[in-house]
Short mmCIF file of C-alpha atoms in Angstrom, two decimals:
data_model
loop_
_atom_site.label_atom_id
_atom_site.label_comp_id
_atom_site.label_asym_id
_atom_site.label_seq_id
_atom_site.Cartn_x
_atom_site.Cartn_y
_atom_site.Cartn_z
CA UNK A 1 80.00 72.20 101.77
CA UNK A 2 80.50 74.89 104.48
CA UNK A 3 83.72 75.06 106.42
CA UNK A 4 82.89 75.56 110.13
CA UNK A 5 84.91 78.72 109.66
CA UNK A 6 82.36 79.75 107.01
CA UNK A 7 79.36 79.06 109.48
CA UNK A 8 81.33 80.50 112.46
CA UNK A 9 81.66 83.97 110.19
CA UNK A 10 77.84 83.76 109.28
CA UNK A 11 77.16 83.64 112.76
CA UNK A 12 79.84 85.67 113.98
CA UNK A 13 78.21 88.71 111.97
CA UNK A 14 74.53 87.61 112.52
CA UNK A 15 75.35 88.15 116.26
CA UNK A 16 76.99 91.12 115.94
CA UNK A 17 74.73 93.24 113.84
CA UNK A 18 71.52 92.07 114.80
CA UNK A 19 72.26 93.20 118.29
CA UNK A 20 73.22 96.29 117.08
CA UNK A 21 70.56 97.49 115.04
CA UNK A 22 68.21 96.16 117.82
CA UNK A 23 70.55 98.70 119.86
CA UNK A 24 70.07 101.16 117.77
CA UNK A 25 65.89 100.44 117.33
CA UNK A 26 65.73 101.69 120.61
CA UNK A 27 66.55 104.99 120.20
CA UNK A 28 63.92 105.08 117.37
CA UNK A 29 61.43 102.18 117.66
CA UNK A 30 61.51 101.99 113.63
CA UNK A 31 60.88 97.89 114.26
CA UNK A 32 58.30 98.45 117.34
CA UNK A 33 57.42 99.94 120.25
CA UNK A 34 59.99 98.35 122.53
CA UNK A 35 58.71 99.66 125.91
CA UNK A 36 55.90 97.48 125.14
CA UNK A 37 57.66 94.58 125.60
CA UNK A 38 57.65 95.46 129.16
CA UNK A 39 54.45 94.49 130.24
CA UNK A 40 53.41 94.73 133.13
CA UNK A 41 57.16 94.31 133.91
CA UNK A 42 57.34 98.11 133.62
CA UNK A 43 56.03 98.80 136.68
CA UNK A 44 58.91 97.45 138.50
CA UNK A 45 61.22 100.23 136.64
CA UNK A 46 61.81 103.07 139.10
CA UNK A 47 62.29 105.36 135.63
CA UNK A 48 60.46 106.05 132.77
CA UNK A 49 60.01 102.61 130.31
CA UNK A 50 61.73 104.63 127.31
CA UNK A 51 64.46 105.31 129.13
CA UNK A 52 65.23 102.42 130.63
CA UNK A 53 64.90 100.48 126.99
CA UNK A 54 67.28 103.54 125.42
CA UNK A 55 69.83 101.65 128.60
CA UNK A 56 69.04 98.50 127.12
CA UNK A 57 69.64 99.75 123.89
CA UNK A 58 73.56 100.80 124.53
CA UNK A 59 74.13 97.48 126.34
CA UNK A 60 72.78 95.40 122.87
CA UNK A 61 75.16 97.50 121.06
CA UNK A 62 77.72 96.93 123.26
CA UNK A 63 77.03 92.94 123.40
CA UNK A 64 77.33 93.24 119.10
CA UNK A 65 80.79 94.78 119.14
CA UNK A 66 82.20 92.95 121.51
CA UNK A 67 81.20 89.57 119.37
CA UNK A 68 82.29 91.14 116.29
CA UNK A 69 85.86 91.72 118.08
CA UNK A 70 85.66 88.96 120.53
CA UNK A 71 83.04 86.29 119.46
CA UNK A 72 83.67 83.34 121.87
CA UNK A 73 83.12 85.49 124.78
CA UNK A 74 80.64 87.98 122.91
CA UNK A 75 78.41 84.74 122.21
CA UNK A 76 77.53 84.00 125.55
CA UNK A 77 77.25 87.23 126.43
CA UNK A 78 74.29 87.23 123.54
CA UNK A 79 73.29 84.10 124.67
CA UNK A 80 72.53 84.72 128.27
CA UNK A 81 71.11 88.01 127.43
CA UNK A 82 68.87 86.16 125.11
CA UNK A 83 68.10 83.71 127.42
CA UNK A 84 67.01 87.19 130.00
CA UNK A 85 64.76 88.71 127.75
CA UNK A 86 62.36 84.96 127.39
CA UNK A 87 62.24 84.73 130.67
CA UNK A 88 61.46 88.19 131.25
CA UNK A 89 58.48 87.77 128.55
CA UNK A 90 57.41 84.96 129.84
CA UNK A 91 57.18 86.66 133.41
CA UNK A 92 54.96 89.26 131.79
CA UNK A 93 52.71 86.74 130.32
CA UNK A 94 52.95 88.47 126.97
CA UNK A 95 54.94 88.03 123.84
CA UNK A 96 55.16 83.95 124.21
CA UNK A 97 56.17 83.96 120.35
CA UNK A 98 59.11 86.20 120.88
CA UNK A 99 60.62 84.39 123.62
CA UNK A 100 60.42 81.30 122.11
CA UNK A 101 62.22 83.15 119.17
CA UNK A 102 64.41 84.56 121.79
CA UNK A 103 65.44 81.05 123.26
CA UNK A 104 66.32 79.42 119.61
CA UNK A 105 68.17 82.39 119.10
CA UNK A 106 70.14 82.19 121.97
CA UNK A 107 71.00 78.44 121.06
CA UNK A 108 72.24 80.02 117.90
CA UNK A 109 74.54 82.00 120.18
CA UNK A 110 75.50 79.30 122.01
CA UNK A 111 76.57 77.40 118.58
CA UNK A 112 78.65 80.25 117.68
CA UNK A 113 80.46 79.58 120.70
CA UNK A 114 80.89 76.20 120.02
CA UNK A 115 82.59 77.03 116.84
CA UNK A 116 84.81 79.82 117.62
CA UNK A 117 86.11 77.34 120.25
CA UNK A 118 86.50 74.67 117.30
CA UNK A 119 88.33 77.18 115.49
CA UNK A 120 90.90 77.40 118.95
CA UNK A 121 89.98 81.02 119.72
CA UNK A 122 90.32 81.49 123.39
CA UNK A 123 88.11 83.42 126.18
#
């Protein structure tokens, strides 16, 4: 049986490299076109849509290292980022599947909080 610092670990490096090769996607889009994601969100972006995801791009990797170093406070920095992007698809009308995917994600994060907190790390 898994020791809840077993799962903690799992998710501890789940949530930190995901996030940071999602970071990284955006320089690239190897895994999409990420601008798409947009909608008809992009509109509302006073810059180019490439750009601005390259921006979001450096935060994600910055939201992966700090829950590699820091994972009770990197987790719900994951999770309410998470939690952003559904409701920013759902907004846009498009992409219903990924924000769905978003939001059980972000309960994911949320559990990884949870658990750190078992394990007595502090903020």
């Amino acid at each position: 049986m898994a020791t809840i610092s077993q799962l903690q670990q799992t998710l501890k490096f789940t949530f930190g490299v995901v996030p940071i090769v999602a970071g990284l996607d955006k320089f690239t889009n190897l895994l999409t076109n990420w601008a798409d994601y947009l909608g008809k969100n992009a509109d509302l972006i006073p810059f180019d849509a490439l750009i601005f995801m390259k921006i979001v791009g450096v935060i994600e990797i910055i939201a992966g290292i700090i829950v590699l170093a820091r994972p009770l406070i990197g987790a719900y920095i994951v999770m309410i980022w998470l939690i952003c992007i559904a409701l920013q698809l759902l907004i846009g009308g498009n992409y219903f599947d990924v924000a769905v995917r978003d939001l059980v994600m972000a309960v994911g994060a949320y559990t990884l909080a949870q658990l750190t907190k078992l394990k007595g790390e502090k903020l």
